[in-house]
Amino acid sequence: MEKIAALSAEEIAEIEAEASHYEQKQAASIEALKVVQKHRGWVSDESIKAVAELLEMSPAELDGVATFYNLIFRRPVGRNVIMLCDSVSCWIMGCDNIAAQLKGGLGIDFGQTTEDGEYTLLPVACQGACDRAPVMLVNGELETHLNEEKVRKILGSTE
Amino acid sequence: METPLTKNIGTDKTPPDLKQYRANGGYRAAHKALLEMESGDILQLLQDADLRGRGGAGFPTGMKWSFVPMYKDREELQRRPKYLVINADEMEPGTFKDRLLMEGDPHQLIEGIIISAYTLQAETAYIFIRGEYTRCAELLTKAIAECREHGLLGRNIMHSRFNLDIYVHTSAGRYICGEETALLNSLEGKRANPRAKPPFPQVSGLWGRPTVVNNVETICNVPHIVNNGADWYKGLSLTGDAGTKVFGVSGRVKNPGAWELPLGTPVREIIDKYAGGMQDGYKLRGFLPGGGSTNFLTEQHLDLHMDYTSIGKAGSRLGTGTMIIMDDKTCPVGMVLNLEHFFAQESCGWCTPCRDGLPWVEHILSEFEKGRGEMEDMEILNRHTHLLGPGNTFCALAPGAMGPLESALRYFREDFEAHIHAKACPWSR
């Protein structure tokens, strides 16, 4: 049980609540990783071991799951995570220009975090808001009808 | 014009709570189904109504359900549970209809699930919802809690002796989760690789149990069919394919959005009347009728009826019914490159043609965009549309990815060639 100690009582309770919905505990693996990420920002090797033990999986199998799903972060991310939609409707509506503005403004490329740990910038697939393109997620919140001015405002307000 | 699926969805974006939903006639169909109808009656009704899946493939819903083994008593169900799984993993590029239905009227989906689970004799249902749809997940969780409190979920629903629990399962990305057998693996907490078929999920699905997977919009139709009957449902359509459909338009139109319209509404009417026509200074060159994995159609197809049959005959698919418009200032090669990048990235990596073929296609298209395309690349691309086509891959992802490529090579060949001759992208901006 020593490794499970790497999880807080709150995390364990939330994970067990999810696991109770299924015939087999492993079914809660993705939700469990999301619980850990909600509390810690990302999923470390230690967390993988602890969650695997709780859900009676091998750490290797859980890591296989963690690395498959793009919304699970296996590396630390910035305090603000910006995910810009790069799929077709947003592309037609000019998301390349928004990408250039974000990269230039933050001084980082996709997949990177600013040196001060403030921002991580990632591309993301279609967000199902194509009628309001281009769009991005800022800390999970959908921002729509992006243009230069709006992006400048959003970057200002998350600081 | 009747709009049963969206009648409760207002512009203020606040969905009706249980009380309001009931005041608008909600849960009447569930009451009728659970207390007055046998499972077999409802199945027959759906078959008579010709309801077809709204997730993209258009498979007849009644037929899908008819493959589920039916039990004689509850003991059998305890030995071998059955499951209903709602596919709310809306990730087809250009598609934004299920979000509208879940954010706009969550109780409609819950009522559809209650009736469907009763019909299938399933006592547990999961809503598999994409990770980014956090508002949908919150609203559905709230609606489920309201139902539990008022005896619409849980044990002995409406004194019918039918029991049902619904759980919201939030995912964490990856388009392949929308493929129904990959979705089941994901729901079991595994990597979302598709499974070999047969056995089909109706016989051996979640944890090897009989399981039905249906799209959100499909299930939202069920209460209305129970309330109003099969003839009414067929009468909603303008053509032979029954019902209404939530259609959508994105791209350079004046009023992008989604509207519930009769199946069979002409493409031109959807674009001109509802989407407001093209933005000033832009002309339509082509469109993907039902999401990123459907084949391009062009101006000559604008008078087609938007239904499964007409769009299928024209060489494309109705898909999700949400169109993406390609305008004359958008490079067709660039647009296909964007789509193939998506599909290459979202391949689960399980089978070789998809895992290796899609990145190769993406690479060749990016060479065109950099002005390094050659005439023989046209033939290589064309060959890939066969190599990655139906029958050569484990699931429908790669064949779907070849739809826009194959059709672009036919309709926009001169644009590909212009890249070769100019040694650059003529649209480069």
XYZ file of N, CA and C in Angstrom, chain B residues 80-329:
750
model
N -25.756 -12.400 -17.166
C -25.051 -11.791 -18.299
C -25.666 -10.421 -18.592
N -25.159 -9.371 -17.920
C -25.727 -8.026 -18.115
C -25.623 -7.580 -19.570
N -26.502 -6.635 -19.926
C -26.422 -6.004 -21.249
C -26.180 -4.512 -21.045
N -25.587 -3.900 -22.038
C -25.252 -2.478 -21.906
C -25.709 -1.666 -23.104
N -26.110 -0.434 -22.796
C -26.339 0.562 -23.849
C -25.271 1.631 -23.680
N -24.581 1.943 -24.772
C -23.524 2.948 -24.713
C -23.849 4.053 -25.715
N -23.833 5.285 -25.234
C -24.106 6.413 -26.110
C -22.790 7.005 -26.581
N -22.628 7.066 -27.888
C -21.420 7.629 -28.466
C -21.571 9.144 -28.559
N -20.974 9.839 -27.579
C -20.987 11.304 -27.551
C -19.562 11.813 -27.728
N -18.781 11.044 -28.512
C -17.378 11.387 -28.750
C -17.265 12.182 -30.043
N -18.081 13.201 -30.185
C -18.158 13.952 -31.443
C -16.789 14.546 -31.809
N -16.112 13.919 -32.778
C -14.776 14.405 -33.161
C -14.560 14.436 -34.662
N -15.604 14.135 -35.436
C -15.459 14.208 -36.885
C -15.216 15.669 -37.249
N -14.104 15.975 -37.942
C -13.824 17.388 -38.227
C -15.013 18.061 -38.920
N -15.354 19.240 -38.436
C -16.452 20.000 -39.028
C -17.815 19.655 -38.451
N -17.867 18.856 -37.388
C -19.140 18.384 -36.844
C -19.415 18.977 -35.468
N -20.620 19.553 -35.319
C -20.929 20.245 -34.051
C -22.408 20.148 -33.738
N -22.978 18.972 -33.976
C -24.422 18.792 -33.790
C -24.775 18.164 -32.451
N -23.969 17.166 -32.009
C -24.293 16.501 -30.746
C -24.059 17.444 -29.570
N -23.068 18.324 -29.717
C -22.842 19.351 -28.692
C -24.126 20.172 -28.507
N -24.719 20.581 -29.645
C -25.948 21.382 -29.608
C -27.058 20.631 -28.867
N -27.226 19.341 -29.188
C -28.313 18.557 -28.585
C -28.090 18.334 -27.089
N -26.847 18.122 -26.694
C -26.572 17.848 -25.274
C -26.577 19.128 -24.445
N -26.035 20.197 -25.006
C -26.023 21.468 -24.262
C -27.418 22.081 -24.250
N -28.188 21.812 -25.311
C -29.480 22.467 -25.444
C -30.632 21.759 -24.754
N -30.563 20.420 -24.676
C -31.692 19.690 -24.111
C -31.239 18.326 -23.563
N -30.475 18.332 -22.462
C -29.921 17.062 -21.956
C -30.988 16.032 -21.593
N -32.150 16.498 -21.105
C -33.182 15.533 -20.710
C -33.720 14.735 -21.897
N -33.693 15.337 -23.088
C -34.155 14.609 -24.269
C -33.308 13.357 -24.489
N -31.971 13.520 -24.329
C -31.081 12.370 -24.486
C -31.354 11.341 -23.385
N -31.526 11.814 -22.153
C -31.779 10.884 -21.038
C -33.081 10.101 -21.296
N -34.110 10.794 -21.754
C -35.375 10.091 -22.024
C -35.187 9.048 -23.127
N -34.434 9.421 -24.151
C -34.139 8.463 -25.228
C -33.398 7.245 -24.701
N -32.478 7.480 -23.775
C -31.706 6.361 -23.201
C -32.626 5.451 -22.390
N -33.532 6.044 -21.615
C -34.435 5.226 -20.782
C -35.257 4.290 -21.679
N -35.835 4.856 -22.736
C -36.673 4.032 -23.622
C -35.828 2.977 -24.336
N -34.655 3.391 -24.818
C -33.798 2.459 -25.573
C -33.301 1.335 -24.681
N -32.879 1.670 -23.464
C -32.370 0.644 -22.540
C -33.494 -0.323 -22.168
N -34.701 0.212 -21.979
C -35.858 -0.641 -21.673
C -36.093 -1.631 -22.825
N -36.018 -1.117 -24.047
C -36.236 -1.955 -25.226
C -35.195 -3.069 -25.311
N -33.948 -2.721 -24.964
C -32.844 -3.679 -25.088
C -32.680 -4.526 -23.835
N -33.455 -4.270 -22.805
C -33.336 -4.930 -21.499
C -31.964 -4.679 -20.874
N -31.453 -3.478 -21.008
C -30.166 -3.131 -20.390
C -30.447 -2.317 -19.132
N -29.746 -2.629 -18.062
C -29.988 -1.900 -16.806
C -28.866 -0.938 -16.473
N -27.862 -0.886 -17.364
C -26.790 0.091 -17.191
C -26.515 0.731 -18.545
N -26.401 2.054 -18.543
C -26.039 2.772 -19.769
C -24.882 3.711 -19.468
N -23.991 3.850 -20.423
C -22.884 4.796 -20.303
C -22.995 5.841 -21.412
N -22.766 7.083 -21.047
C -22.627 8.125 -22.062
C -21.133 8.388 -22.198
N -20.573 7.975 -23.330
C -19.128 8.142 -23.567
C -18.934 9.495 -24.240
N -18.421 10.449 -23.484
C -18.402 11.830 -23.971
C -16.971 12.341 -24.078
N -16.692 13.067 -25.135
C -15.309 13.514 -25.338
C -14.881 14.462 -24.219
N -13.603 14.396 -23.895
C -13.074 15.103 -22.725
C -13.296 16.597 -22.738
N -13.273 17.184 -23.932
C -13.378 18.644 -23.995
C -14.808 19.140 -23.792
N -15.792 18.261 -23.941
C -17.193 18.701 -23.804
C -17.593 18.760 -22.327
N -16.926 19.626 -21.583
C -17.131 19.662 -20.134
C -18.525 20.181 -19.779
N -19.031 21.149 -20.542
C -20.366 21.665 -20.226
C -21.441 20.595 -20.466
N -21.305 19.847 -21.562
C -22.245 18.756 -21.827
C -22.228 17.769 -20.663
N -21.026 17.411 -20.203
C -20.903 16.418 -19.128
C -21.559 16.946 -17.849
N -21.349 18.217 -17.552
C -21.959 18.811 -16.344
C -23.480 18.790 -16.439
N -23.999 19.221 -17.592
C -25.447 19.301 -17.759
C -26.097 17.920 -17.702
N -25.436 16.931 -18.305
C -25.986 15.573 -18.284
C -25.944 14.989 -16.869
N -24.845 15.238 -16.160
C -24.727 14.744 -14.784
C -25.841 15.334 -13.922
N -26.113 16.613 -14.143
C -27.169 17.293 -13.387
C -28.549 16.702 -13.743
N -28.766 16.482 -15.033
C -30.052 15.928 -15.478
C -30.266 14.522 -14.917
N -29.182 13.730 -14.873
C -29.278 12.368 -14.326
C -29.634 12.426 -12.844
N -29.018 13.357 -12.118
C -29.312 13.499 -10.676
C -30.773 13.887 -10.464
N -31.280 14.804 -11.296
C -32.694 15.197 -11.201
C -33.607 13.986 -11.406
N -33.256 13.173 -12.405
C -34.071 11.994 -12.716
C -34.059 10.988 -11.573
N -32.888 10.802 -10.977
C -32.779 9.857 -9.845
C -33.683 10.313 -8.700
N -33.632 11.611 -8.466
C -34.407 12.184 -7.366
C -35.912 12.008 -7.582
N -36.336 12.019 -8.837
C -37.767 11.954 -9.131
C -38.223 10.599 -9.676
N -37.434 9.564 -9.415
C -37.866 8.214 -9.761
C -37.878 7.892 -11.250
N -37.120 8.690 -12.037
C -37.042 8.413 -13.474
C -35.815 7.577 -13.818
N -34.918 7.444 -12.833
C -33.769 6.549 -12.972
C -33.607 5.839 -11.633
N -32.854 4.749 -11.670
C -32.681 3.971 -10.446
C -33.553 2.715 -10.507
N -34.124 2.353 -9.367
C -34.909 1.108 -9.332
C -36.392 1.385 -9.558
N -37.050 0.463 -10.229
C -38.501 0.485 -10.401
C -38.987 1.840 -10.961
N -38.439 2.183 -12.105
C -38.713 3.493 -12.705
C -40.195 3.643 -13.037
N -40.814 4.701 -12.547
C -42.242 4.977 -12.775
C -43.101 3.749 -12.453
N -42.685 2.992 -11.429
C -43.412 1.786 -10.976
C -43.567 0.745 -12.097
N -42.570 0.712 -12.990
C -42.657 -0.221 -14.117
C -41.889 -1.513 -13.848
N -41.188 -1.570 -12.731
C -40.272 -2.669 -12.379
C -39.021 -2.677 -13.257
N -38.844 -1.642 -14.068
C -37.607 -1.529 -14.867
C -36.582 -0.695 -14.084
N -35.332 -1.203 -14.060
C -34.254 -0.502 -13.357
C -33.238 0.014 -14.368
N -32.721 1.212 -14.128
C -31.667 1.714 -15.019
C -30.784 2.729 -14.297
N -29.473 2.536 -14.467
C -28.499 3.540 -14.044
C -27.771 4.058 -15.270
N -27.572 5.379 -15.316
C -26.801 5.978 -16.410
C -25.561 6.633 -15.812
N -24.412 6.363 -16.413
C -23.167 6.990 -15.966
C -22.549 7.798 -17.101
N -22.027 8.967 -16.744
C -21.311 9.797 -17.719
C -19.837 9.425 -17.650
N -19.299 8.953 -18.761
C -17.877 8.598 -18.834
C -17.173 9.652 -19.684
N -16.280 10.414 -19.077
C -15.592 11.446 -19.869
C -14.264 10.902 -20.367
N -13.997 11.133 -21.656
C -12.805 10.589 -22.294
C -11.659 11.607 -22.248
N -10.606 11.354 -22.989
C -9.425 12.226 -22.932
C -8.798 12.398 -24.309
N -9.665 12.517 -25.349
C -9.136 12.774 -26.684
C -9.050 11.531 -27.538
N -8.674 11.696 -28.790
C -8.475 10.684 -29.833
C -9.774 10.354 -30.589
N -9.731 10.761 -31.867
C -10.828 10.540 -32.826
C -11.255 9.080 -32.925
N -10.290 8.165 -32.810
C -10.596 6.750 -33.015
C -11.601 6.239 -31.977
N -11.741 6.932 -30.854
C -12.726 6.514 -29.845
C -14.145 6.536 -30.402
N -14.378 7.241 -31.492
C -15.710 7.276 -32.078
C -16.067 5.998 -32.813
N -15.061 5.210 -33.188
C -15.300 3.897 -33.821
C -15.850 2.975 -32.732
N -16.988 2.303 -32.978
C -17.696 1.728 -31.833
C -16.929 0.669 -31.063
N -16.117 -0.142 -31.740
C -15.387 -1.159 -30.969
C -14.164 -0.566 -30.265
N -13.566 0.473 -30.867
C -12.482 1.188 -30.194
C -13.037 1.894 -28.960
N -14.251 2.421 -29.111
C -14.913 3.081 -27.984
C -15.084 2.102 -26.819
N -15.457 0.860 -27.143
C -15.652 -0.127 -26.068
C -14.331 -0.431 -25.367
N -13.245 -0.562 -26.140
C -11.940 -0.764 -25.497
C -11.594 0.419 -24.603
N -11.873 1.632 -25.107
C -11.577 2.826 -24.324
C -12.406 2.842 -23.039
N -13.667 2.449 -23.165
C -14.560 2.426 -22.002
C -14.103 1.379 -20.981
N -13.417 0.358 -21.452
C -12.857 -0.643 -20.537
C -11.540 -0.174 -19.929
N -11.116 1.047 -20.300
C -9.896 1.600 -19.724
C -8.634 1.182 -20.442
N -8.785 0.866 -21.734
C -7.624 0.439 -22.528
C -7.314 1.448 -23.620
N -6.239 1.207 -24.367
C -5.975 1.997 -25.566
C -7.121 1.753 -26.547
N -7.482 2.814 -27.266
C -8.667 2.719 -28.129
C -8.318 2.115 -29.486
N -7.910 0.847 -29.492
C -7.736 0.145 -30.767
C -9.053 -0.533 -31.118
N -9.446 -0.487 -32.395
C -10.685 -1.189 -32.765
C -10.536 -2.694 -32.561
N -11.684 -3.366 -32.466
C -11.678 -4.822 -32.323
C -12.047 -5.482 -33.654
N -11.661 -6.729 -33.781
C -12.054 -7.502 -34.966
C -13.552 -7.779 -34.895
N -14.228 -7.703 -36.036
C -15.649 -8.053 -36.107
C -15.820 -9.133 -37.175
N -16.632 -10.169 -36.984
C -17.356 -10.513 -35.762
C -16.428 -11.018 -34.649
N -16.926 -11.157 -33.435
C -18.308 -10.930 -33.012
C -18.654 -9.439 -32.955
N -19.887 -9.118 -33.269
C -20.346 -7.739 -33.190
C -20.715 -7.400 -31.746
N -20.645 -6.113 -31.403
C -20.897 -5.720 -30.008
C -22.264 -6.165 -29.487
N -23.247 -6.252 -30.371
C -24.587 -6.644 -29.899
C -24.556 -8.023 -29.226
N -23.584 -8.842 -29.630
C -23.456 -10.170 -29.046
C -22.355 -10.179 -27.989
N -21.213 -9.582 -28.325
C -20.085 -9.562 -27.402
C -19.430 -8.182 -27.450
N -19.834 -7.321 -26.544
C -19.339 -5.942 -26.558
C -18.553 -5.595 -25.320
N -19.085 -4.695 -24.518
C -18.396 -4.247 -23.307
C -18.220 -5.419 -22.351
N -16.990 -5.688 -21.975
C -16.630 -6.854 -21.135
C -17.239 -8.151 -21.673
N -17.373 -8.240 -22.988
C -17.904 -9.461 -23.600
C -19.410 -9.602 -23.484
N -20.081 -8.555 -23.005
C -21.542 -8.613 -22.824
C -22.259 -8.045 -24.057
N -23.516 -8.423 -24.263
C -24.287 -7.813 -25.356
C -24.374 -6.296 -25.162
N -23.997 -5.550 -26.186
C -23.883 -4.094 -26.054
C -24.338 -3.412 -27.333
N -25.097 -2.332 -27.173
C -25.456 -1.510 -28.318
C -24.795 -0.148 -28.159
N -24.153 0.319 -29.225
C -23.556 1.655 -29.228
C -24.318 2.501 -30.238
N -24.848 3.626 -29.787
C -25.571 4.531 -30.684
C -25.143 5.976 -30.472
N -25.226 6.739 -31.539
C -24.907 8.159 -31.513
C -25.977 8.958 -30.743
N -25.578 10.082 -30.198
C -26.462 10.970 -29.424
C -27.737 11.317 -30.200
N -27.555 11.818 -31.427
C -28.714 12.292 -32.197
C -29.685 11.149 -32.498
N -29.142 9.960 -32.756
C -29.993 8.797 -33.021
C -30.936 8.571 -31.841
N -30.369 8.532 -30.644
C -31.150 8.226 -29.442
C -32.143 9.355 -29.135
N -31.779 10.597 -29.486
C -32.694 11.729 -29.251
C -33.979 11.590 -30.085
N -33.921 10.843 -31.172
C -35.104 10.639 -32.011
C -36.122 9.691 -31.378
N -35.641 8.801 -30.503
C -36.480 7.697 -30.028
C -37.754 8.162 -29.298
N -37.664 9.105 -28.339
C -38.906 9.504 -27.644
C -39.967 10.040 -28.611
N -39.549 10.765 -29.623
C -40.508 11.376 -30.545
C -41.197 10.323 -31.405
N -40.464 9.281 -31.761
C -41.072 8.193 -32.544
C -42.090 7.455 -31.670
N -41.736 7.229 -30.397
C -42.672 6.553 -29.482
C -43.927 7.407 -29.295
N -43.761 8.705 -29.159
C -44.915 9.593 -28.968
C -45.818 9.676 -30.191
N -45.207 9.770 -31.374
C -45.968 10.155 -32.562
C -46.109 9.085 -33.629
N -45.366 8.007 -33.510
C -45.532 6.888 -34.440
C -44.642 6.941 -35.667
N -44.602 5.809 -36.366
C -43.696 5.635 -37.500
C -44.129 6.470 -38.713
N -45.418 6.548 -38.949
C -45.880 7.290 -40.137
C -45.583 8.778 -40.008
N -45.839 9.295 -38.799
C -45.496 10.702 -38.530
C -44.007 10.931 -38.795
N -43.176 10.000 -38.305
C -41.733 10.170 -38.429
C -41.296 10.181 -39.886
N -41.862 9.264 -40.656
C -41.491 9.213 -42.081
C -41.970 10.472 -42.803
N -43.111 11.004 -42.332
C -43.663 12.210 -42.953
C -42.852 13.475 -42.696
N -41.921 13.413 -41.749
C -41.094 14.597 -41.462
C -40.131 14.894 -42.597
N -39.779 13.849 -43.342
C -38.748 13.959 -44.372
C -39.339 14.430 -45.697
N -38.498 15.021 -46.534
C -38.933 15.425 -47.870
C -38.734 14.300 -48.876
N -37.946 13.300 -48.481
C -37.610 12.227 -49.424
C -37.845 10.866 -48.766
N -37.214 9.843 -49.273
C -37.455 8.492 -48.784
C -36.769 8.153 -47.460
N -35.768 8.938 -47.063
C -35.078 8.667 -45.792
C -35.793 9.412 -44.676
N -36.223 8.667 -43.655
C -37.157 9.222 -42.663
C -36.541 10.219 -41.691
N -37.391 11.133 -41.221
C -37.038 11.981 -40.080
C -36.450 13.329 -40.425
N -36.064 14.036 -39.362
C -35.341 15.293 -39.543
C -33.867 15.009 -39.314
N -33.040 16.014 -39.524
C -31.596 15.869 -39.285
C -31.072 17.220 -38.834
N -30.160 17.192 -37.903
C -29.485 18.440 -37.554
C -28.366 18.640 -38.580
N -28.581 19.586 -39.485
C -27.575 19.908 -40.493
C -26.737 21.088 -40.004
N -25.517 21.174 -40.505
C -24.671 22.301 -40.118
C -23.847 22.760 -41.296
N -23.408 24.013 -41.238
C -22.514 24.549 -42.262
C -21.403 25.336 -41.574
N -20.139 25.037 -41.954
C -19.018 25.863 -41.499
C -18.156 26.226 -42.691
N -17.299 27.203 -42.514
C -16.490 27.736 -43.609
C -16.896 29.175 -43.871
N -16.530 29.703 -45.071
C -16.740 31.128 -45.365
C -18.164 31.425 -45.829
N -19.139 31.140 -44.965
C -20.520 31.527 -45.238
C -20.879 32.668 -44.282
N -21.987 33.365 -44.605
C -22.336 34.534 -43.789
C -22.840 34.150 -42.399
N -23.534 33.021 -42.311
C -24.154 32.669 -41.039
C -23.933 31.194 -40.711
N -22.676 30.831 -40.362
C -22.425 29.418 -40.046
C -23.256 28.986 -38.849
N -23.679 27.736 -38.841
C -24.496 27.271 -37.720
C -25.076 25.898 -37.987
N -26.017 25.497 -37.132
C -26.676 24.199 -37.262
C -28.178 24.388 -37.130
N -28.935 23.660 -37.940
C -30.392 23.777 -37.961
C -31.000 22.403 -38.149
N -32.099 22.151 -37.437
C -32.821 20.900 -37.648
C -33.798 21.099 -38.801
N -33.633 20.288 -39.835
C -34.444 20.415 -41.047
C -34.884 19.023 -41.498
N -35.900 18.967 -42.365
C -36.295 17.656 -42.877
C -35.133 16.989 -43.606
N -34.969 15.686 -43.427
C -34.009 14.978 -44.270
C -34.459 15.185 -45.713
N -33.503 15.385 -46.598
C -33.846 15.619 -47.991
C -33.926 17.094 -48.358
N -33.672 17.989 -47.399
C -33.612 19.410 -47.741
C -32.471 19.620 -48.745
N -32.723 20.370 -49.849
C -31.645 20.537 -50.835
C -30.422 21.264 -50.252
N -29.251 20.835 -50.712
C -27.992 21.417 -50.245
C -28.010 22.937 -50.421
N -28.469 23.378 -51.578
C -28.463 24.810 -51.886
C -29.297 25.600 -50.866
N -30.431 25.014 -50.494
C -31.299 25.704 -49.532
C -30.601 25.839 -48.171
N -29.898 24.787 -47.771
C -29.205 24.839 -46.474
C -28.132 25.927 -46.504
N -27.382 25.966 -47.607
C -26.285 26.937 -47.687
C -26.819 28.361 -47.860
N -27.780 28.547 -48.772
C -28.231 29.916 -49.082
C -29.217 30.465 -48.059
N -30.215 29.652 -47.723
C -31.279 30.173 -46.853
C -30.863 30.187 -45.382
N -30.253 29.099 -44.932
C -29.937 29.002 -43.501
C -28.552 29.543 -43.182
N -27.565 29.195 -43.995
C -26.202 29.673 -43.719
C -25.958 31.046 -44.336
N -26.964 31.605 -44.993
C -26.856 32.988 -45.478
C -26.043 33.162 -46.749
N -25.652 32.056 -47.390
C -24.844 32.153 -48.609
C -23.387 32.453 -48.301
N -22.578 32.517 -49.373
C -21.142 32.748 -49.180
C -20.887 34.180 -48.716
N -19.824 34.358 -47.954
C -19.387 35.706 -47.572
C -19.037 36.499 -48.831
N -19.180 37.815 -48.754
C -18.850 38.660 -49.909
C -17.396 38.430 -50.306
N -17.179 38.275 -51.611
C -15.816 38.086 -52.100
C -15.371 36.633 -52.131
N -16.226 35.726 -51.710
C -15.876 34.305 -51.733
C -16.875 33.536 -52.576
N -16.362 32.572 -53.343
C -17.237 31.707 -54.128
C -17.076 30.265 -53.668
N -18.168 29.508 -53.749
C -18.085 28.092 -53.367
C -17.388 27.303 -54.475
N -16.389 26.502 -54.063
C -15.764 25.621 -55.061
C -16.112 24.165 -54.808
N -16.310 23.826 -53.566
C -16.641 22.445 -53.238
C -17.098 22.368 -51.796
N -17.578 21.200 -51.400
C -17.961 21.024 -49.997
C -17.880 19.556 -49.610
N -17.569 19.346 -48.339
C -17.621 18.008 -47.761
C -18.987 17.929 -47.090
N -19.884 17.042 -47.567
C -21.272 17.123 -47.096
C -21.491 16.734 -45.640
N -20.644 15.845 -45.110
C -20.966 15.361 -43.764
C -19.761 15.115 -42.885
N -18.803 16.078 -42.884
C -17.630 15.925 -42.043
C -16.384 15.601 -42.853
N -15.247 15.581 -42.161
C -13.934 15.474 -42.799
C -13.683 14.177 -43.533
N -14.438 13.133 -43.233
C -14.161 11.848 -43.893
C -15.132 11.572 -45.036
N -15.852 12.603 -45.489
C -16.749 12.383 -46.630
C -16.112 12.954 -47.904
N -16.505 12.413 -49.047
C -15.910 12.835 -50.323
C -16.411 14.216 -50.727
N -15.532 14.987 -51.353
C -15.924 16.296 -51.869
C -17.065 16.173 -52.871
N -17.971 17.137 -52.811
C -18.915 17.367 -53.888
C -18.678 18.807 -54.353
N -19.259 19.168 -55.506
C -18.990 20.498 -56.054
C -20.296 21.195 -56.427
N -20.128 22.351 -57.113
C -21.277 23.173 -57.485
C -22.383 22.383 -58.185
N -21.983 21.415 -59.010
C -22.985 20.628 -59.760
C -23.884 19.803 -58.847
N -23.506 19.684 -57.559
C -24.290 18.856 -56.633
C -25.172 19.684 -55.696
N -25.239 20.997 -55.924
C -25.948 21.860 -54.975
C -27.450 21.589 -54.929
N -28.004 21.020 -55.988
C -29.445 20.756 -55.966
C -29.794 19.362 -55.451
N -28.778 18.640 -54.994
C -29.046 17.323 -54.399
C -29.797 17.470 -53.086
N -30.570 16.436 -52.764
C -31.230 16.392 -51.465
C -30.251 15.860 -50.429
N -30.201 16.525 -49.274
C -29.320 16.044 -48.208
C -30.006 14.876 -47.495
N -29.765 13.684 -48.024
C -30.189 12.464 -47.324
C -29.197 11.355 -47.667
N -29.344 10.231 -46.999
C -28.379 9.144 -47.172
C -28.307 8.700 -48.630
N -29.494 8.556 -49.252
C -29.564 7.961 -50.577
C -28.977 8.889 -51.653
N -29.422 10.155 -51.678
C -28.978 11.061 -52.753
C -27.491 11.359 -52.671
N -27.010 11.611 -51.456
C -25.589 11.943 -51.308
C -24.744 10.699 -51.605
N -25.260 9.543 -51.228
C -24.558 8.298 -51.526
C -24.438 8.055 -53.018
N -25.532 8.310 -53.728
C -25.517 8.108 -55.181
C -24.543 9.033 -55.879
N -24.332 10.221 -55.308
C -23.420 11.194 -55.918
C -21.956 10.875 -55.608
N -21.708 9.779 -54.876
C -20.327 9.361 -54.621
C -19.753 9.874 -53.317
N -20.613 10.375 -52.447
C -20.112 10.794 -51.139
C -20.984 10.154 -50.068
N -20.986 10.702 -48.864
C -21.817 10.163 -47.785
C -22.463 11.318 -47.040
N -23.673 11.062 -46.505
C -24.312 12.083 -45.666
C -23.483 12.299 -44.403
N -22.812 11.231 -43.944
C -21.942 11.330 -42.764
C -22.704 11.906 -41.589
N -22.155 12.946 -40.983
C -22.795 13.562 -39.822
C -23.753 14.674 -40.238
N -23.826 14.971 -41.544
C -24.748 15.999 -42.034
C -24.273 17.420 -41.792
N -23.063 17.577 -41.306
C -22.525 18.931 -41.102
C -21.484 19.209 -42.193
N -21.816 20.180 -43.053
C -20.995 20.439 -44.242
C -19.839 21.382 -43.939
N -18.756 21.167 -44.665
C -17.633 22.095 -44.618
C -17.488 22.677 -46.023
N -17.561 23.994 -46.125
C -17.523 24.629 -47.437
C -16.088 25.012 -47.797
N -15.673 24.630 -49.015
C -14.375 25.087 -49.510
C -14.617 26.243 -50.476
N -14.046 27.398 -50.167
C -14.242 28.576 -51.008
C -13.106 28.699 -52.019
N -13.232 29.663 -52.922
C -12.258 29.796 -54.007
C -10.933 30.417 -53.556
N -10.856 30.907 -52.337
C -9.580 31.441 -51.850
C -8.868 30.444 -50.932
